[in-house]
Each structure stands twice: as C-alpha cells, then as structure tokens.
Coordinates of C-alpha atoms in Angstrom, one line a residue:
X161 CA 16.2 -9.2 -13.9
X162 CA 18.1 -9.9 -11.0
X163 CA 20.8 -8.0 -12.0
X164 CA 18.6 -4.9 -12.5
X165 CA 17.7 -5.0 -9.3
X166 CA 20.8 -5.2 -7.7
X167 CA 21.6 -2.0 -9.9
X168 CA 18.8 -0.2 -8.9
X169 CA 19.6 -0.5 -5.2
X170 CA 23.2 -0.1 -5.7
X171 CA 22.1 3.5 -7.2
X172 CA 19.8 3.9 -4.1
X173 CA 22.4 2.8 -1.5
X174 CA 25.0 5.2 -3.2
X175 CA 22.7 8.7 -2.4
X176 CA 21.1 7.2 1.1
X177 CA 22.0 9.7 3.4
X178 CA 21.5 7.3 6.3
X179 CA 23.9 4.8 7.9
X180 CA 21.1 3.0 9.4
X181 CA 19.5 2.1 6.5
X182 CA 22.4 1.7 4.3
X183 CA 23.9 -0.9 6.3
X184 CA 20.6 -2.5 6.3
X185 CA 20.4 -2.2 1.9
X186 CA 24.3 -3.3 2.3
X187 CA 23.4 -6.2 3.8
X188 CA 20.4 -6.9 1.7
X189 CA 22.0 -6.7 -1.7
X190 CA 25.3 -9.0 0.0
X191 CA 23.0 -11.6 0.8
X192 CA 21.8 -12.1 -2.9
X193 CA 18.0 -12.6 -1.7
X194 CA 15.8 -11.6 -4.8
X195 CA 12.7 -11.1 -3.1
X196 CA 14.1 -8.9 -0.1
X197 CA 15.2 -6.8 -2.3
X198 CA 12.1 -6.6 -4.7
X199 CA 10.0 -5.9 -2.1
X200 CA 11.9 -2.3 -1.3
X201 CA 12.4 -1.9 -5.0
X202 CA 9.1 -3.1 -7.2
X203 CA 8.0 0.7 -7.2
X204 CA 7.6 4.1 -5.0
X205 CA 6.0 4.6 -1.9
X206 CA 3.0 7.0 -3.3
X207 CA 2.1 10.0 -1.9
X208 CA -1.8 11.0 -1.8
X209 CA -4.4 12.6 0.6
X210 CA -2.6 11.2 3.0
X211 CA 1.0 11.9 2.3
X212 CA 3.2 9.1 3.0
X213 CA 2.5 6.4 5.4
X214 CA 4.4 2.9 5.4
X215 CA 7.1 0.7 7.0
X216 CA 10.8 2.3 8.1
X217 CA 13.6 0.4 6.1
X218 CA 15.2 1.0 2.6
X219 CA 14.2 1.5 -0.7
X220 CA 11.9 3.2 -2.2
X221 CA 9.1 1.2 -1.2
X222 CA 9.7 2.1 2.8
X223 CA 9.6 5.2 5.2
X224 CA 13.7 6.5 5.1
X225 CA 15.5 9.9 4.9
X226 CA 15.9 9.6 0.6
X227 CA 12.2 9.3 0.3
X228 CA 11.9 12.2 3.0
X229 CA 13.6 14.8 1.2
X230 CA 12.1 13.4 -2.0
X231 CA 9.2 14.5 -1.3
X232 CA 10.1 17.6 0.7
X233 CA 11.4 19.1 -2.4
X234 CA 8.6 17.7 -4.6
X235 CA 6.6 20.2 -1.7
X236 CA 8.8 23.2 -2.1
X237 CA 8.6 22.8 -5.6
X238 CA 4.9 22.6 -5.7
X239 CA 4.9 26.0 -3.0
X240 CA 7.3 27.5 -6.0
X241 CA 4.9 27.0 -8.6
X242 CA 2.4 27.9 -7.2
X243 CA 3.8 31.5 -6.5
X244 CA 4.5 31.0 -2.6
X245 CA 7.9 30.5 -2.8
X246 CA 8.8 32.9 -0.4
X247 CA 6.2 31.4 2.4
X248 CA 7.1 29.3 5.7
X249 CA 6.4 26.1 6.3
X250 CA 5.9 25.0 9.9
X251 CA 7.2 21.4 10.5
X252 CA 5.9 18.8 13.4
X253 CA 7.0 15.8 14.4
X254 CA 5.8 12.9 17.0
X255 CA 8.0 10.7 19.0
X256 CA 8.4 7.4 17.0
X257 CA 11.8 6.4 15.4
X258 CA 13.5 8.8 12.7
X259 CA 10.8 11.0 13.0
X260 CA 13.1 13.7 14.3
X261 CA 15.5 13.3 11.4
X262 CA 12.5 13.6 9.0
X263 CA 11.6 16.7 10.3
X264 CA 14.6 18.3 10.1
X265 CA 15.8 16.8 6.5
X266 CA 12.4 18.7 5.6
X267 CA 12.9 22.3 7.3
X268 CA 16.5 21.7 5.5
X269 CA 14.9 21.4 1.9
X270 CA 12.5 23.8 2.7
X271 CA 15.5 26.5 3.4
X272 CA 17.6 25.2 0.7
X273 CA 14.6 25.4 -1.6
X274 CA 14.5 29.7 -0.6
X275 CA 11.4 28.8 1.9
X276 CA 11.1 29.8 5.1
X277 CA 11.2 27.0 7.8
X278 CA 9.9 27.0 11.4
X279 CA 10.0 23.4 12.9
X280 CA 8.3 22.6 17.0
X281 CA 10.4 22.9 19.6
X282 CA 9.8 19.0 20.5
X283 CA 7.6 15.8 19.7
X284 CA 3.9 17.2 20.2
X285 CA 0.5 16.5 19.4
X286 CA -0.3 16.7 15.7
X287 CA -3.3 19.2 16.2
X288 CA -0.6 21.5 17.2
X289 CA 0.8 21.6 14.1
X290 CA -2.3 22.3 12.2
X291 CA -2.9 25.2 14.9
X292 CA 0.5 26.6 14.2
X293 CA -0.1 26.9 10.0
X294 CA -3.1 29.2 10.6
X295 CA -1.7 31.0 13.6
X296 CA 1.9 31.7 12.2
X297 CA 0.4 32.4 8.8
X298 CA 2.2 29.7 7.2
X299 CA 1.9 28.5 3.2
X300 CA 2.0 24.9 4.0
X301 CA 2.8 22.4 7.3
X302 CA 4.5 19.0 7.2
X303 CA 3.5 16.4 10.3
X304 CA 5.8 13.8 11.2
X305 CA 3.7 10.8 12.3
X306 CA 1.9 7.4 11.3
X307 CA -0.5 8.0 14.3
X308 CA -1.9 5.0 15.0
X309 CA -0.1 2.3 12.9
X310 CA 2.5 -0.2 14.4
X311 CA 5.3 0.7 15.7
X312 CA 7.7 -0.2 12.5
X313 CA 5.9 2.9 10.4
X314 CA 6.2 6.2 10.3
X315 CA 4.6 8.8 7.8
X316 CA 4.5 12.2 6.4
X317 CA 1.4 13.7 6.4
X318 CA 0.8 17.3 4.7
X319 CA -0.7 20.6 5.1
X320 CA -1.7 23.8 3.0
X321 CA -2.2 27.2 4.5
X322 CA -5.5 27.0 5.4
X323 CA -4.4 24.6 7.9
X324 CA -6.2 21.6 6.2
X325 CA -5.3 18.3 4.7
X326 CA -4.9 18.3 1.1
X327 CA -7.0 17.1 -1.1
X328 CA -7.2 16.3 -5.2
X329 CA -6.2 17.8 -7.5
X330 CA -3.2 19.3 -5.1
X331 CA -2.0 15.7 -4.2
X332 CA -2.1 15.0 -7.6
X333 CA 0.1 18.2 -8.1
X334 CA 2.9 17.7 -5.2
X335 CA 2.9 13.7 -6.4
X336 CA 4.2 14.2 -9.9
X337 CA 6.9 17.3 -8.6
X338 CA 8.3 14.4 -6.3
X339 CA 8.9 12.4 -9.7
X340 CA 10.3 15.1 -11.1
X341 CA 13.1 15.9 -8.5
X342 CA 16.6 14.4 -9.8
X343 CA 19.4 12.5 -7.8
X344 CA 18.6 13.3 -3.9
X345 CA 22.9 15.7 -4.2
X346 CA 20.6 17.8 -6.7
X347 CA 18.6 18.7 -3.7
X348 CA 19.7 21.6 -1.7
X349 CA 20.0 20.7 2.2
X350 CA 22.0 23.0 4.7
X351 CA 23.2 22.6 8.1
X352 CA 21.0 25.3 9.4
X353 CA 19.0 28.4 8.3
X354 CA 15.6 27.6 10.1
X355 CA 14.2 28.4 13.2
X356 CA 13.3 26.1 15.9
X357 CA 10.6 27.7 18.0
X358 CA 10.4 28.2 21.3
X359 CA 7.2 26.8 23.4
X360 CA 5.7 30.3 22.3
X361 CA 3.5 28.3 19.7
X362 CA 2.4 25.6 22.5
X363 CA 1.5 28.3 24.7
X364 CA -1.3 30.0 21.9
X365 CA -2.6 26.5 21.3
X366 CA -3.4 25.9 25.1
X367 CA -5.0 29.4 25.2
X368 CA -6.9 28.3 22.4
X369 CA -7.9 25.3 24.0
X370 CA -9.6 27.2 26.5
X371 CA -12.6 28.7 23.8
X372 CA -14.5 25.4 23.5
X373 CA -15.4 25.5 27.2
X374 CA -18.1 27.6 27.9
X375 CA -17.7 30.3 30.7
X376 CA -18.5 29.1 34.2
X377 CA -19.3 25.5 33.9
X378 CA -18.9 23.0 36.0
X379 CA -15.1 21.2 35.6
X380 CA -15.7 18.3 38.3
X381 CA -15.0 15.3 36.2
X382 CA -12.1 12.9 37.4
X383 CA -10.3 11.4 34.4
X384 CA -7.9 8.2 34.2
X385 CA -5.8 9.4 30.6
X386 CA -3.6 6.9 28.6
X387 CA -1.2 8.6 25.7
X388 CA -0.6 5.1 24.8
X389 CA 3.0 5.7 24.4
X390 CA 2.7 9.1 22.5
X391 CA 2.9 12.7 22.7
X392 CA 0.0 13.3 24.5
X393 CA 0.4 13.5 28.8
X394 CA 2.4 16.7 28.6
X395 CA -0.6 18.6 26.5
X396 CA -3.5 17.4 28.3
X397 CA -2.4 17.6 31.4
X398 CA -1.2 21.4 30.6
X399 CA -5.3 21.9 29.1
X400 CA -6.9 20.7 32.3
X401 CA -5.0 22.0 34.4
X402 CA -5.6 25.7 32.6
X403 CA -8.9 24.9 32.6
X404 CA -9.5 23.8 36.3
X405 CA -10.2 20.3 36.4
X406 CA -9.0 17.8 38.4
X407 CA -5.2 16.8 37.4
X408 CA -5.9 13.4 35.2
X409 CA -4.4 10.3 36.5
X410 CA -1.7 9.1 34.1
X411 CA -1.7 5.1 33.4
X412 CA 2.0 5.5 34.3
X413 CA 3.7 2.5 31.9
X414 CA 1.7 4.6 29.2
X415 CA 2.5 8.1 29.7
X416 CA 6.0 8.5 28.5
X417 CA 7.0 8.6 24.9
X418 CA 8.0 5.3 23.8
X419 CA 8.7 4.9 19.8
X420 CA 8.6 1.0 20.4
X421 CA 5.0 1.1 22.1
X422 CA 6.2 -2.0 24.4
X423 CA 2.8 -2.5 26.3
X424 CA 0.3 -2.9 23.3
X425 CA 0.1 -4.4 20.0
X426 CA -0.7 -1.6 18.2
X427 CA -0.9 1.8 19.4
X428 CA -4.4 1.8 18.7
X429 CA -7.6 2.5 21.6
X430 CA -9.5 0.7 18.9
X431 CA -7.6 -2.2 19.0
X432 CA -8.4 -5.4 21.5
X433 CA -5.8 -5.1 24.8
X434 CA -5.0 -1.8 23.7
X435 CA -7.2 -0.1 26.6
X436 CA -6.2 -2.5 29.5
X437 CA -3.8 -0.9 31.3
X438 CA -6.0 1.9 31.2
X439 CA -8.9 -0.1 33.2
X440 CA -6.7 -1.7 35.7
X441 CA -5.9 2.1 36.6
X442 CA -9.1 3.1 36.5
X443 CA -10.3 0.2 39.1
X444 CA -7.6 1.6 41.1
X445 CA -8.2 5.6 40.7
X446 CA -12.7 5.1 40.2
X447 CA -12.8 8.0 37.9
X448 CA -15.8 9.5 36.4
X449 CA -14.2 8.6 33.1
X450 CA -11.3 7.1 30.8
X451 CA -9.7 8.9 28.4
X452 CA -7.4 7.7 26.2
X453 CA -5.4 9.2 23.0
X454 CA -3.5 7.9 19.9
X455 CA 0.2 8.4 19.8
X456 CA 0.1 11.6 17.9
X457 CA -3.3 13.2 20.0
X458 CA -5.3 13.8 16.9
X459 CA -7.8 10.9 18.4
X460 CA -10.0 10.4 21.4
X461 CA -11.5 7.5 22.8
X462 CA -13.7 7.8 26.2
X463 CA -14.9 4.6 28.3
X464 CA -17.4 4.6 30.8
X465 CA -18.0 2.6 34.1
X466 CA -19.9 -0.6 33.1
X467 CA -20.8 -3.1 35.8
X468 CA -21.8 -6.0 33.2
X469 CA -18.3 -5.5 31.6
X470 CA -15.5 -7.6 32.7
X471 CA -13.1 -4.8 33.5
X472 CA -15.8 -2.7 34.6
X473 CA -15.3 -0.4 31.6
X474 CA -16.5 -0.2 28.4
X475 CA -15.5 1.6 25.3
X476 CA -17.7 4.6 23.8
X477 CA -17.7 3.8 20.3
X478 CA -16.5 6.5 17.8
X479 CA -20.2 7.1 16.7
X480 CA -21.4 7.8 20.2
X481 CA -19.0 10.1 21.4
X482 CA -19.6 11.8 18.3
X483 CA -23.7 12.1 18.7
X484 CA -22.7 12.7 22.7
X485 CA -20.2 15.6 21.4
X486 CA -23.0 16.9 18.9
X487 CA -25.9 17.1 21.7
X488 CA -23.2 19.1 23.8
X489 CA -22.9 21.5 21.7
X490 CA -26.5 21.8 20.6
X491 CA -26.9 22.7 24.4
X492 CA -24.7 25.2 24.5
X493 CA -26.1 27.0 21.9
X494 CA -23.5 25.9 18.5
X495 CA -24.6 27.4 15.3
X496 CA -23.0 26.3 11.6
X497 CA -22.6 23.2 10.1
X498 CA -22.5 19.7 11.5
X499 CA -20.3 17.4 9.2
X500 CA -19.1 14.0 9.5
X501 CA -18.0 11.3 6.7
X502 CA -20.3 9.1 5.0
X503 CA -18.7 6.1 7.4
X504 CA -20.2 7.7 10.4
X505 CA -23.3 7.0 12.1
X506 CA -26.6 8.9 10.9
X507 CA -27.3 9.9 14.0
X508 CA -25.7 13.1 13.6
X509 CA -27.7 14.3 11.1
X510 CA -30.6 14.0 12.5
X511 CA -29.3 15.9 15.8
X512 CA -28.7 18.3 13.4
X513 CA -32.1 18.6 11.8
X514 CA -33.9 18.4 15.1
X515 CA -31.7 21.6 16.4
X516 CA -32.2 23.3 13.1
X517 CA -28.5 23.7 12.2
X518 CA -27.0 23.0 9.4
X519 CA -25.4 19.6 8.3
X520 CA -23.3 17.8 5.2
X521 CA -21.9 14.6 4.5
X522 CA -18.6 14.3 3.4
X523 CA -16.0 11.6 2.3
X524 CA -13.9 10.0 4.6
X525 CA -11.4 11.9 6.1
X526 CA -10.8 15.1 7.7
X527 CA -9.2 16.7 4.9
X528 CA -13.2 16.5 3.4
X529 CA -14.6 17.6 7.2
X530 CA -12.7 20.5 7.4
X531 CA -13.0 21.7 4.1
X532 CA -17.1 22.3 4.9
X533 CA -18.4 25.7 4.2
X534 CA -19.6 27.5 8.1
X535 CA -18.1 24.2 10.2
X536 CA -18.8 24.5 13.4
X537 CA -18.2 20.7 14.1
X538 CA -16.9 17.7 12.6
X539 CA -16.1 14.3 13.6
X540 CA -15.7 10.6 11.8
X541 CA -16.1 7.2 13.8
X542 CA -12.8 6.4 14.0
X543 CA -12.5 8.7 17.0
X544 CA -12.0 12.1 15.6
X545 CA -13.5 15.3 16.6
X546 CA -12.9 18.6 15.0
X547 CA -14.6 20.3 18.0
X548 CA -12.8 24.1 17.4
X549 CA -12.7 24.6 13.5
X550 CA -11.8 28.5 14.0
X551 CA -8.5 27.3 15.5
X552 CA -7.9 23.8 14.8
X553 CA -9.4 22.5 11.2
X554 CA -8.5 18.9 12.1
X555 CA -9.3 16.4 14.3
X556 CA -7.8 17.0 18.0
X557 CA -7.5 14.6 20.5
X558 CA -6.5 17.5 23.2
X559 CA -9.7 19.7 22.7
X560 CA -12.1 16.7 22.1
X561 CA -11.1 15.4 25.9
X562 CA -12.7 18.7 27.3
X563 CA -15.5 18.7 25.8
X564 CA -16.2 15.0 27.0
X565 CA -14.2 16.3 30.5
X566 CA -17.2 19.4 30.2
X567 CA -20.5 17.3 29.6
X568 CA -19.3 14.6 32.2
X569 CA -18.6 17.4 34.9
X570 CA -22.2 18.7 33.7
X571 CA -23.9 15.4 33.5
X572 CA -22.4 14.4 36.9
X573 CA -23.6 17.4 38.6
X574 CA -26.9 15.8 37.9
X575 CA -26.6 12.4 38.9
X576 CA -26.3 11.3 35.6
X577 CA -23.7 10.1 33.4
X578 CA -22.5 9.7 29.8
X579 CA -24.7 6.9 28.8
X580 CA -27.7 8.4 30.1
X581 CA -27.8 11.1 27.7
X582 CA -27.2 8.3 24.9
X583 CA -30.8 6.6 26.1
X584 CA -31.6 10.3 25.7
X585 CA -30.3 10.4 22.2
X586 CA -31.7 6.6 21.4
X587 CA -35.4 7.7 22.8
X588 CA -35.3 10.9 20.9
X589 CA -34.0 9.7 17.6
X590 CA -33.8 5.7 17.7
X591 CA -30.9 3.5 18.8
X592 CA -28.0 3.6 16.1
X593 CA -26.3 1.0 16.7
X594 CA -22.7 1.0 14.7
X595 CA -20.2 -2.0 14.5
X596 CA -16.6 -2.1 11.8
X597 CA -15.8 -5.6 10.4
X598 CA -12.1 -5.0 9.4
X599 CA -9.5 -7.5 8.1
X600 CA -5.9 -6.4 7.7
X601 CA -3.6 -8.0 5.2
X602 CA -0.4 -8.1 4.4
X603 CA -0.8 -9.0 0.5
X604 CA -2.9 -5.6 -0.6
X605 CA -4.2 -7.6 -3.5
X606 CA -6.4 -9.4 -1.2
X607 CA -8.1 -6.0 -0.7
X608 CA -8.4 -5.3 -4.4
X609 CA -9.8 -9.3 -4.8
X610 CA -12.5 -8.7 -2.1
X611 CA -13.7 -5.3 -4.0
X612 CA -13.6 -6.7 -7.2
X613 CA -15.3 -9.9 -5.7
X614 CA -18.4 -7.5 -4.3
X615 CA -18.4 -5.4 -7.3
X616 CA -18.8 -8.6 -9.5
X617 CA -21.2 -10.6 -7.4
X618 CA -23.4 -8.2 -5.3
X619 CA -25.1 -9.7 -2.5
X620 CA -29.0 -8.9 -2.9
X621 CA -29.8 -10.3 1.0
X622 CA -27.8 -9.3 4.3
X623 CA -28.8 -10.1 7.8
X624 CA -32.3 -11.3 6.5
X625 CA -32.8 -7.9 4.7
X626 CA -33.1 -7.1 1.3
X627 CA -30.4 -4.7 -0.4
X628 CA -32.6 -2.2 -2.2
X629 CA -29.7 0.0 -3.6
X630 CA -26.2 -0.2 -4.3
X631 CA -24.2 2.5 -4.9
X632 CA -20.5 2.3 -5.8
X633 CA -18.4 5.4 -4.9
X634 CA -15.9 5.4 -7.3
X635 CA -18.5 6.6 -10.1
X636 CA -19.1 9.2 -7.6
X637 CA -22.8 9.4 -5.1
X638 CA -24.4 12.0 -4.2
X639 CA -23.0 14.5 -5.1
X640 CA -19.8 13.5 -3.4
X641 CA -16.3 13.2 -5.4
X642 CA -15.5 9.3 -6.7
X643 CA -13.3 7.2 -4.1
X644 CA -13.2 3.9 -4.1
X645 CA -16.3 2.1 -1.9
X646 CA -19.3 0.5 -2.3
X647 CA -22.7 1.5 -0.2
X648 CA -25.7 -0.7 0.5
X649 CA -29.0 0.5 1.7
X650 CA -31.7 -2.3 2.9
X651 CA -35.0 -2.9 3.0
X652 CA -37.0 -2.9 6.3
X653 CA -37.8 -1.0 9.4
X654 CA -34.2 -0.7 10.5
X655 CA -32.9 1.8 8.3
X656 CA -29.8 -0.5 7.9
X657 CA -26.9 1.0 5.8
X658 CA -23.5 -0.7 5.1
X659 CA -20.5 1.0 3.7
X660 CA -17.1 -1.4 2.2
X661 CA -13.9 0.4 1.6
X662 CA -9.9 -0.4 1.3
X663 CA -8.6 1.9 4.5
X664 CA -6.5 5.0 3.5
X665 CA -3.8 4.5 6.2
X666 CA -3.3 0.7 6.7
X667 CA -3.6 -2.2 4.7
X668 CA -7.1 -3.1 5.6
X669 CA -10.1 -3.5 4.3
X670 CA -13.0 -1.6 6.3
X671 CA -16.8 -2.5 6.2
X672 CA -18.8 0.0 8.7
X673 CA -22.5 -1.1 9.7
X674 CA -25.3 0.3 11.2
X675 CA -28.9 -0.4 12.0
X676 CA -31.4 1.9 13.5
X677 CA -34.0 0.5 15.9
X678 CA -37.4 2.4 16.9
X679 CA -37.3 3.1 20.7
X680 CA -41.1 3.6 22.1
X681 CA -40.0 4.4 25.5
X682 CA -37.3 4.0 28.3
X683 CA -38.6 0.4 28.5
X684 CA -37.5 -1.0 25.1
X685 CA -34.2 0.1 25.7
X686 CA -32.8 -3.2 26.4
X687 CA -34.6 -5.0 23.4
X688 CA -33.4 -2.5 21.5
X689 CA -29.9 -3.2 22.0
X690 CA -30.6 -6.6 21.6
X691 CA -32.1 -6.7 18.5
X692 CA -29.2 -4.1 17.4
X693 CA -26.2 -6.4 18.1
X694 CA -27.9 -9.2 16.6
X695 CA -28.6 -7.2 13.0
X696 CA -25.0 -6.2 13.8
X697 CA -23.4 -9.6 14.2
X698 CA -26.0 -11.0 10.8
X699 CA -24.3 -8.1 8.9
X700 CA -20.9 -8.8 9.7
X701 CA -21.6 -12.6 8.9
X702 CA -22.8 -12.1 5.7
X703 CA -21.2 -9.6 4.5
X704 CA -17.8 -11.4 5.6
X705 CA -19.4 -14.3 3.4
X706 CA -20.1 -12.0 0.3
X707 CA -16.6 -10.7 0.4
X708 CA -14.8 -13.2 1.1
X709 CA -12.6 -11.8 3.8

C-alpha cells in the first residue's frame, strides 16, 4: 500500500510544473511519512457548483498549478463540445498566493486548446470578472479566488456566458472532461497567444456602477472602508469618488493587498476580531458608517454606530442589510423579482408582497439567485447583494456599498439612520430576528456524522417549540432541486424556521435560525428584541444538542 503511494506521487511529482510544490512532494515522499502523503493523494480535489476551492500544497487533493490546468482543459474541452470552441474566455484573479500563476496557466490552456483568452490587467474584484463575460461577450469566465477562506486556500471558481455561476447538470459535465484529460505534457500550454487587457474593462464596470444610483440623490454619507487585505480599496474608492461622495477613509493596515492576511484570523467580516481595526478607525474618523469587503469584493458587510456596544459599533447582520437593501429599492420605484436563498431571512418576501413585486426562493448560492426569471434583486445572508442583475449577475461587494452609501446619505438627510428604518421594517412586518450556529472541522466526516445523526434522530422540540414539519432537501422541497439540508418549521406564534446544511465553500457545518416576533407599536421594540435573542440562543442550544456539534 505504501509503496503505491509513493508511486502515485512519484508519477505526480514527475509532471508538476511547479518548483514550489515539487520540492515540497520531494520532501514529502523522502521523509517516508505515510499519512502526509495520503492525505494529498487518497483522491481528487472535486470540482462542483463551486469549482475548486481547498488548501495550496501538492497532490491532487490540494490547490497547485497540475490541478489548475487539469481542470482548465477539462473547461475548454467542455466549451468544445459544446460547439463554442471558437469563444473567449475572460480570466480573473485576486491577490492571494499563486493565484496569478493560475490565471495565466488557464488563459495558456485556453489558447492552446484553439480558445480565445483575455485575462485582467491586475488582481481585481471578482464582480468584475462576472461584468467582463457579459460585456466582452465571452463563452465562459474563470475567477481566481477562495474569497473568504484562510489564507493557505485558494480556488477556481467558474463562469458560463451568461455571466453566471454554473449550475447542474454543467458541473456535472466539465467534472467528468477533467477525468478525462491525460498526463498534464498532453495538455497544450504556450508562452503567449492571449491578450492581457488594458484597464478598458475596469473603466465600463465603474460606469456601470453608476446605474444603481438614482439621478440627483443625496451622496453625504461618510464611510470608514476595510478591504480586509484584498482587492477591494482601489475599486471602491474609484466608485465613490465617480459618484460624488465623500472619499472613504481606508483602515490603512487593511487596505493593501496582503495574500498572508497578517491582521485577522480569517479574512472574513463575519468572523469574531475580523472588524476591529475597522472600529478603532472609525472612533477616530466618526463616520456615518463602516463598510467593510471580503478579499475578493463580492461581499459587503455595513456596521452602524451603537452606543451599548463596546466598540461603539455594531455589525448589520447579512439579513438586515438585505431587507434595508430591499426597502431601498422599493422606494425608488424597483420592478421584477426579489430573490434570495432559502437560508435567508423571510423578511424579504414579505417586502416583496407588501410592494406588489414579484418574489422566489431559491437554493443557496448565487449561481441559483441569478439564474431567476425578471431579477431585479438578489441577496443571501452571508452578505451578498446582487443589487444590478442587468450588469453584474452576481453578488458585488463594490455596487452593494452604494446602495447602503445611497440610503445612509438619504436617511441622514433626515435625521435618521440605518436602524431606524429597520424599526420601520420590524413595525411594518414583525422583528426577524436571524442568528448562524456554525462549527468548522477539520475531519469532514464529522459533518456527514451530524447529518446523518439529525436525519436518524429528529428532534420533535426546539427552544420550547414544537417542530411541526421536517423537510429534508436532498429528496427535493418545494419545488426546489435536491441539495443536501434539512428544514424545520415550528409550532407557535413566532413563525420560527431552522435550516441545517454542510457549507459549500468550507468545511463547516451551517445551521441558520430565525424567529419572527409581533411588534404592536414603537414601544415593544425592545421586548421584541429580547424575546428574539432569547428564542435565538434556545435554538442554537438545542439544536447544538440534537446534532451533536
């Protein structure tokens, strides 16, 4: 057995077009460690909906050039086959480690394969790269990134024409032509034959930006902005700037890209610590609001001044900047759909009904969202906002931030701020208050134990309340396509709901919860929230309990 494995990576280190990681596999296989070397080599690193995403190192079980232009020609074979062998493909790439090499191993299949390739001129926002496929008319578009996760990933993440993510059966598809490609010097790669374009592409995108702004508002807002080590200062800045508001105040250790994300402990505005730096600037700067980005500005989180807090900030959650983002629009007059995933908050959808637009429920992920008949605006709790479908059919970070940068200036001429319009929202609709109980692992069969655990042993009580329905998403649920979950409706006047579910990007398992509490008046605000975090903090209890994480 041993022996085998020593082959197999003997085989791999022989085609590894990579010093770095060949020295590492040299050293690996010298040092005669079994398990090092079974971990890289006990299978493939498996593309789906979300292309590649996993740890840098060799082997096929890790993020390196071979498993790059793997999959690159498993693309270009899929474009081939699909009779658009003759089309470009538009490549993007962030700022961590190797992702520059990536990006130009896969414009270098792409050519050898008889596509065209055009790759971006530098590390940029991923939205950019979904706004180049559909502007430059592209067949397909790769992006270079693993977004939020730590700082030892990277990923691969692809596009189809229609400037979405893709979705079954096409993953499906591209998957088995990566199996089929042969030994990695079968694989056409020259030294040049694409185009590197110029900031031509950047330019449209930013003129773009302008169209989710309506004409003569007010643009007042002050902004404290965090990239959190990423891609994002350079774009945003460029937006507001065209757009007339104030020039946001960097948190300077975090503007820069950094591949090694040296202040935080993951690259995350979800994560605890993440947004500190961020509130120590904005004691400094007292600005309206705190924006903050992912490292590849798909994502946006907003915080707003809090005096009980003990920065003096506190965090929007996903869901409200969604319903915040949704009552925005309804004010300015947005027709079409309103979509979000089924992980979101309900609140959405009854914005939606109240407004008389049109609304759907999708699974998680924006390659669902954007793939909505007549969207006019998506988003999904874990901070992503598909606020201009027409030009960007993702989630974008950039965009998102004027639209919040738009209703704070608006709000502010008022004398009122962000989370008076939630009351607003809570008074109109009832408080929806959302909370995640998350536990990552490192052993992913912990993830499959805990499903298998709630699928075998369903709790019947959470939080006091009786679960009147299970549904598991894998047979499929309303109408929606099987993925693997489980949903849980309870009894009560709360209108309590919790969804359970193995993350698609990170080795977590994800359990999202939300309560909805009657709000008579203005009064019961504050009992409202009460009783909300203490249904929240039952849930989370329990269900930690009944899953065993």
């Amino acid at each position: 057995m041993q022996q085998d494995l020593i082959a197999r990576a003997e085989a791999w280190l022989a085609e590894d077009p990579d010093s770095d990681t060949r020295s590492e596999l040299r050293k690996l296989i010298d040092s005669g460690d079994p398990d090092a070397l079974a971990e890289r080599f006990s299978g493939t690193l498996q593309f789906g909906t979300a292309g590649l995403r996993g740890e840098l190192g060799a082997g096929p079980m890790r993020m390196n050039r071979s498993v790059v232009v793997r999959a690159a020609a498993g693309l270009a074979a899929y474009l081939k086959a699909t009779g658009q062998g003759g089309g470009l493909v538009v490549v993007g790439y962030d700022a961590r480690h190797k992702s520059a090499d990536f990006a130009r191993d896969t414009a270098a299949v792409m050519t050898g394969a008889g596509l065209r390739a055009a790759v971006l001129p530098r590390p940029l926002p991923t939205p950019v790269l979904a706004f180049a496929i559909r502007h430059l008319g592209a067949v397909a578009g790769v992006e270079v990134t693993a977004s939020h996760n730590p700082p030892r990933d990277n990923g691969y993440k692809v596009y189809l024409g229609d400037g979405s993510q893709i979705v079954p059966p096409m993953d499906g598809r591209i998957a088995a032509e990566i199996d089929a490609v042969g030994p990695l010097d079968s694989v056409a790669r020259p030294e040049d034959g694409w185009e590197v374009l110029g900031d031509e592409v950047l330019t449209a995108y930013l003129e773009r930006t302008d169209a989710v702004l309506s004409a003569g508002s007010a643009r007042t807002a002050r902004v404290v902005h965090t990239a959190l080590h990423g891609v994002g200062t350079e774009t945003l800045n460029a937006a507001f700037a065209r757009a007339g508001f104030p020039a946001p105040v960097p948190v300077a250790e975090q503007a820069e890209p950094d591949p090694d994300f040296p202040t935080v402990a993951f690259p995350n505005p979800e994560e605890p610590g993440a947004m500190d730096l961020a509130f120590a600037t904005a004691r400094r700067a007292a600005p309206d609001i705190v924006i903050a980005n992912d490292p590849d500005a798909d994502r946006c989180a907003v915080a707003v001044p809090d005096a009980e807090a003990g920065s003096g900030w506190r965090m929007l959650r996903g869901d409200e900047v969604g319903a915040l983002l949704a009552a925005h629009l309804v004010n300015k007059g947005a027709t079409g759909v309103f979509a979000e995933s089924i992980v979101s908050s309900s609140l959405l959808g009854r914005i939606a009904e109240a407004a008389g637009v049109g609304y759907e429920e999708t699974l998680t992920g924006f390659k669902w969202i954007a793939r909505v008949d007549g969207l006019r605006y998506g988003y999904e709790e874990a901070l992503g906002y598909c606020v201009d479908p027409d030009g960007v059919r993702d989630k974008d970070g950039i965009t998102a931030a004027l639209l919040v940068a738009e209703l704070a200036s608006e709000l502010k001429e008022r004398g009122r701020g962000l989370t008076d319009l939630l009351d607003d929202l809570a008074l109109a609709h009832g408080l929806h208050a959302t909370d995640q109980l998350s536990a990552r692992v490192r052993d992913l069969s912990l993830i499959t134990r805990a499903m298998d655990r709630l699928r075998d042993h369903p709790p019947t009580t959470l939080a006091g309340l009786t679960v009147t329905s299970t549904e598991d998403l894998s047979e499929g649920a309303s109408g929606l396509p099987p993925t693997d979950g489980l949903r849980y409706h309870l009894d009560g006047a709360y209108r309590a709901r919790v969804i359970v579910r193995p993350s698609g990007t990170e080795p977590k398992i994800k359990c999202y919860l939300e309560a909805v509490i009657p709000v008579p008046n203005a009064g019961d605000l504050p009992s409202a929230r009460a009783r909300g975090a203490e249904l929240l903090t039952s849930l989370k209890r329990d269900l930690s309990e009944a899953a065993g994480i």
